[in-house]
């Protein structure tokens, strides 16, 4: 069944390139990003794993663990990790699930047979520390993911989890944000001491409160 925002992220046990894990225990109190790759030794996936690995420090700063998935064996992952290091200039920096029996892929509805018959598409799940699914993205095999965009939505999710705000189109960390319509002006003055600009009664902008 498809996974929807707000659902509890399904728990599972799996073999990974860093040993066996129990997903929820492995996540602990961190945020998590689970993302799938169609297959080992494929070109776009190789660049994505290099790109995620190169930015691991940016995810660490955000208390966020990365975990990839591909429906090939551990031995295959091991060989592929060598290619990633050789061609992308960075070693694989996080666990890669060996989902040979497609158990996790099925649990997370990562196989879209009309796109790829038996392989996973490029799914992304961002999971909050309470194990709720906060964001899902689905890309086709032909399009590699953008790490800056994933960091951008992570920043928005972490900000809006702590403050009564939402982030506008094309927002980036540090830009002004929108005060939630449920907060009246009187309460907004207290909650947002840097002040706010009322463009419309439902559209009030304030400097990012955690900066
Ligand atoms: C790739 O990563 O380049 C890829 C994976 C599966 C099908 C096609 C391309």
Short mmCIF file of C-alpha atoms and ligand atoms in Angstrom, two decimals:
data_model
loop_
_atom_site.label_atom_id
_atom_site.label_comp_id
_atom_site.label_asym_id
_atom_site.label_seq_id
_atom_site.Cartn_x
_atom_site.Cartn_y
_atom_site.Cartn_z
CA UNK A 1 0.00 0.00 0.00
CA UNK A 2 1.23 3.49 -0.74
CA UNK A 3 2.78 5.37 2.14
CA UNK A 4 1.19 8.69 2.95
CA UNK A 5 2.45 11.74 4.77
CA UNK A 6 1.83 11.39 8.50
CA UNK A 7 1.96 7.57 8.40
CA UNK A 8 4.32 5.79 10.76
CA UNK A 9 7.32 4.69 8.67
CA UNK A 10 7.12 0.89 8.47
CA UNK A 11 9.76 -0.82 10.59
CA UNK A 12 11.89 -3.63 9.17
CA UNK A 13 15.07 -5.59 9.64
CA UNK A 14 17.56 -5.72 6.79
CA UNK A 15 21.09 -6.61 5.77
CA UNK A 16 23.11 -3.53 4.85
CA UNK A 17 26.62 -2.73 3.72
CA UNK A 18 27.31 -1.75 7.36
CA UNK A 19 25.76 -4.87 8.91
CA UNK A 20 22.23 -5.92 9.90
CA UNK A 21 19.87 -3.21 11.14
CA UNK A 22 16.47 -2.90 12.75
CA UNK A 23 15.25 0.29 11.09
CA UNK A 24 13.53 2.14 13.95
CA UNK A 25 16.30 1.24 16.41
CA UNK A 26 18.90 2.34 13.87
CA UNK A 27 17.12 5.69 13.45
CA UNK A 28 17.07 6.28 17.20
CA UNK A 29 16.28 9.95 17.92
CA UNK A 30 17.52 11.17 14.55
CA UNK A 31 15.69 12.28 11.46
CA UNK A 32 16.15 9.74 8.65
CA UNK A 33 16.19 9.68 4.86
CA UNK A 34 15.52 6.36 3.16
CA UNK A 35 16.03 6.38 -0.60
CA UNK A 36 15.97 3.67 -3.24
CA UNK A 37 18.10 2.99 -6.31
CA UNK A 38 16.88 0.82 -9.19
CA UNK A 39 19.99 -1.32 -9.44
CA UNK A 40 23.69 -1.66 -8.60
CA UNK A 41 26.26 -0.74 -11.25
CA UNK A 42 23.96 1.71 -13.02
CA UNK A 43 25.19 5.15 -14.03
CA UNK A 44 22.74 7.62 -12.48
CA UNK A 45 22.64 5.68 -9.19
CA UNK A 46 26.43 5.72 -9.02
CA UNK A 47 26.47 9.52 -9.26
CA UNK A 48 23.67 9.86 -6.68
CA UNK A 49 25.45 7.69 -4.10
CA UNK A 50 28.59 9.74 -4.63
CA UNK A 51 26.64 12.99 -4.28
CA UNK A 52 24.83 11.90 -1.08
CA UNK A 53 28.12 10.66 0.39
CA UNK A 54 29.92 13.92 -0.40
CA UNK A 55 27.24 15.88 1.49
CA UNK A 56 26.97 13.53 4.50
CA UNK A 57 28.39 16.27 6.75
CA UNK A 58 25.44 18.53 5.84
CA UNK A 59 23.01 15.78 6.87
CA UNK A 60 24.96 15.12 10.10
CA UNK A 61 24.63 18.83 10.98
CA UNK A 62 20.88 18.38 10.67
CA UNK A 63 20.83 15.29 12.94
CA UNK A 64 19.76 13.22 9.93
CA UNK A 65 20.84 9.69 9.03
CA UNK A 66 21.00 8.52 5.43
CA UNK A 67 20.24 5.00 4.24
CA UNK A 68 20.06 3.81 0.64
CA UNK A 69 18.44 0.69 -0.83
CA UNK A 70 19.01 -1.38 -3.92
CA UNK A 71 17.53 -4.77 -4.75
CA UNK A 72 20.93 -6.45 -5.19
CA UNK A 73 23.11 -8.55 -2.89
CA UNK A 74 25.61 -7.44 -0.27
CA UNK A 75 28.45 -8.83 -2.38
CA UNK A 76 27.22 -6.74 -5.30
CA UNK A 77 26.99 -3.62 -3.07
CA UNK A 78 30.57 -4.21 -1.96
CA UNK A 79 31.83 -4.27 -5.54
CA UNK A 80 29.75 -1.24 -6.46
CA UNK A 81 31.09 0.74 -3.47
CA UNK A 82 34.55 0.35 -5.02
CA UNK A 83 33.31 1.87 -8.28
CA UNK A 84 31.61 4.74 -6.40
CA UNK A 85 34.86 5.58 -4.63
CA UNK A 86 36.85 5.32 -7.85
CA UNK A 87 34.55 7.38 -10.07
CA UNK A 88 32.89 9.83 -7.64
CA UNK A 89 35.92 10.64 -5.51
CA UNK A 90 34.16 9.73 -2.26
CA UNK A 91 33.59 6.50 -0.40
CA UNK A 92 30.05 5.34 0.31
CA UNK A 93 29.38 7.09 3.64
CA UNK A 94 26.19 5.41 4.88
CA UNK A 95 24.54 1.98 4.83
CA UNK A 96 23.07 0.55 1.65
CA UNK A 97 20.30 -2.02 2.16
CA UNK A 98 20.65 -5.27 0.21
CA UNK A 99 16.95 -5.84 -0.53
CA UNK A 100 17.30 -8.94 -2.70
CA UNK A 101 13.87 -10.29 -1.75
CA UNK A 102 12.32 -6.80 -2.24
CA UNK A 103 10.86 -6.93 1.26
CA UNK A 104 11.57 -3.27 2.05
CA UNK A 105 10.81 -2.17 -1.51
CA UNK A 106 7.34 -3.74 -1.23
CA UNK A 107 6.79 -2.36 2.28
CA UNK A 108 7.49 1.16 1.02
CA UNK A 109 5.81 0.70 -2.39
CA UNK A 110 9.05 1.50 -4.21
CA UNK A 111 8.30 -0.72 -7.22
CA UNK A 112 6.09 0.96 -9.80
CA UNK A 113 5.64 -1.77 -12.43
CA UNK A 114 4.44 0.56 -15.17
CA UNK A 115 7.74 2.45 -14.87
CA UNK A 116 10.20 -0.40 -14.10
CA UNK A 117 8.82 -3.91 -13.93
CA UNK A 118 10.84 -5.39 -11.07
CA UNK A 119 13.25 -2.66 -9.98
CA UNK A 120 12.63 0.20 -7.58
CA UNK A 121 12.08 3.72 -8.82
CA UNK A 122 13.97 6.57 -7.09
CA UNK A 123 11.90 6.99 -3.93
CA UNK A 124 12.80 9.32 -1.06
CA UNK A 125 11.21 9.20 2.39
CA UNK A 126 12.07 11.77 5.05
CA UNK A 127 11.20 10.48 8.51
CA UNK A 128 11.04 12.58 11.69
CA UNK A 129 12.36 11.44 15.10
CA UNK A 130 8.84 10.26 16.05
CA UNK A 131 9.07 7.89 13.01
CA UNK A 132 6.41 9.72 10.99
CA UNK A 133 6.77 10.09 7.23
CA UNK A 134 7.16 13.82 6.59
CA UNK A 135 7.98 13.88 2.89
CA UNK A 136 7.87 11.53 -0.08
CA UNK A 137 9.45 12.10 -3.48
CA UNK A 138 9.37 9.79 -6.49
CA UNK A 139 11.71 10.17 -9.46
CA UNK A 140 12.00 7.98 -12.54
CA UNK A 141 15.15 5.97 -13.24
CA UNK A 142 16.26 8.51 -15.84
CA UNK A 143 16.44 11.49 -13.45
CA UNK A 144 19.00 11.77 -10.67
CA UNK A 145 18.01 13.46 -7.44
CA UNK A 146 19.16 16.91 -6.34
CA UNK A 147 20.88 16.87 -2.94
CA UNK A 148 20.43 20.63 -2.43
CA UNK A 149 16.66 20.20 -2.84
CA UNK A 150 16.57 17.38 -0.32
CA UNK A 151 18.53 19.51 2.18
CA UNK A 152 16.21 22.43 1.46
CA UNK A 153 13.04 20.50 2.27
CA UNK A 154 14.74 18.99 5.32
CA UNK A 155 15.47 22.54 6.56
CA UNK A 156 11.82 23.46 5.98
CA UNK A 157 10.53 20.34 7.75
CA UNK A 158 12.81 20.88 10.76
CA UNK A 159 11.93 24.58 10.99
CA UNK A 160 8.18 24.10 10.67
CA UNK A 161 8.25 21.27 13.23
CA UNK A 162 9.39 23.80 15.85
CA UNK A 163 7.61 27.04 14.90
CA UNK A 164 4.13 28.02 13.72
CA UNK A 165 5.36 28.93 10.26
CA UNK A 166 5.45 27.58 6.74
CA UNK A 167 7.96 28.24 3.98
CA UNK A 168 7.05 29.94 0.71
CA UNK A 169 7.86 28.94 -2.87
CA UNK A 170 11.58 28.67 -3.59
CA UNK A 171 12.40 29.28 0.08
CA UNK A 172 15.93 28.62 1.24
CA UNK A 173 17.31 28.53 4.76
CA UNK A 174 17.60 32.14 5.99
CA UNK A 175 14.76 33.56 3.87
CA UNK A 176 11.60 35.05 5.37
CA UNK A 177 8.81 32.64 6.28
CA UNK A 178 5.01 32.73 6.49
CA UNK A 179 3.20 32.95 9.82
CA UNK A 180 0.55 30.22 10.17
CA UNK A 181 -2.93 31.67 9.52
CA UNK A 182 -4.15 30.09 12.80
CA UNK A 183 -1.99 32.56 14.81
CA UNK A 184 -3.78 35.88 15.32
CA UNK A 185 -1.88 39.18 15.08
CA UNK A 186 -1.75 39.64 18.84
CA UNK A 187 -0.14 36.23 19.39
CA UNK A 188 2.09 36.73 16.34
CA UNK A 189 3.59 39.86 17.95
CA UNK A 190 4.65 37.75 20.93
CA UNK A 191 5.77 34.67 19.00
CA UNK A 192 7.67 36.59 16.34
CA UNK A 193 9.44 39.47 18.11
CA UNK A 194 11.41 40.40 14.99
CA UNK A 195 8.09 41.69 13.62
CA UNK A 196 6.09 40.81 10.55
CA UNK A 197 4.75 42.34 7.37
CA UNK A 198 1.09 41.85 6.49
CA UNK A 199 0.68 41.52 2.71
CA UNK A 200 -2.82 40.13 3.16
CA UNK A 201 -4.47 39.08 6.44
CA UNK A 202 -3.66 35.47 5.48
CA UNK A 203 -0.16 36.23 4.18
CA UNK A 204 2.15 37.59 6.87
CA UNK A 205 5.92 37.38 6.40
CA UNK A 206 8.46 37.27 9.23
CA UNK A 207 12.21 36.74 9.41
CA UNK A 208 13.14 33.10 9.98
CA UNK A 209 12.65 32.70 13.74
CA UNK A 210 15.56 30.35 14.48
CA UNK A 211 18.23 32.59 12.91
C1 LIG B 1 20.70 4.44 -13.76
O1 LIG B 1 20.95 4.57 -12.58
O2 LIG B 1 21.33 5.07 -14.62
C2 LIG B 1 19.56 3.56 -14.23
C3 LIG B 1 19.02 2.61 -13.38
C4 LIG B 1 18.02 1.77 -13.82
C5 LIG B 1 17.52 1.91 -15.10
C6 LIG B 1 18.07 2.88 -15.92
C7 LIG B 1 19.08 3.70 -15.49
#
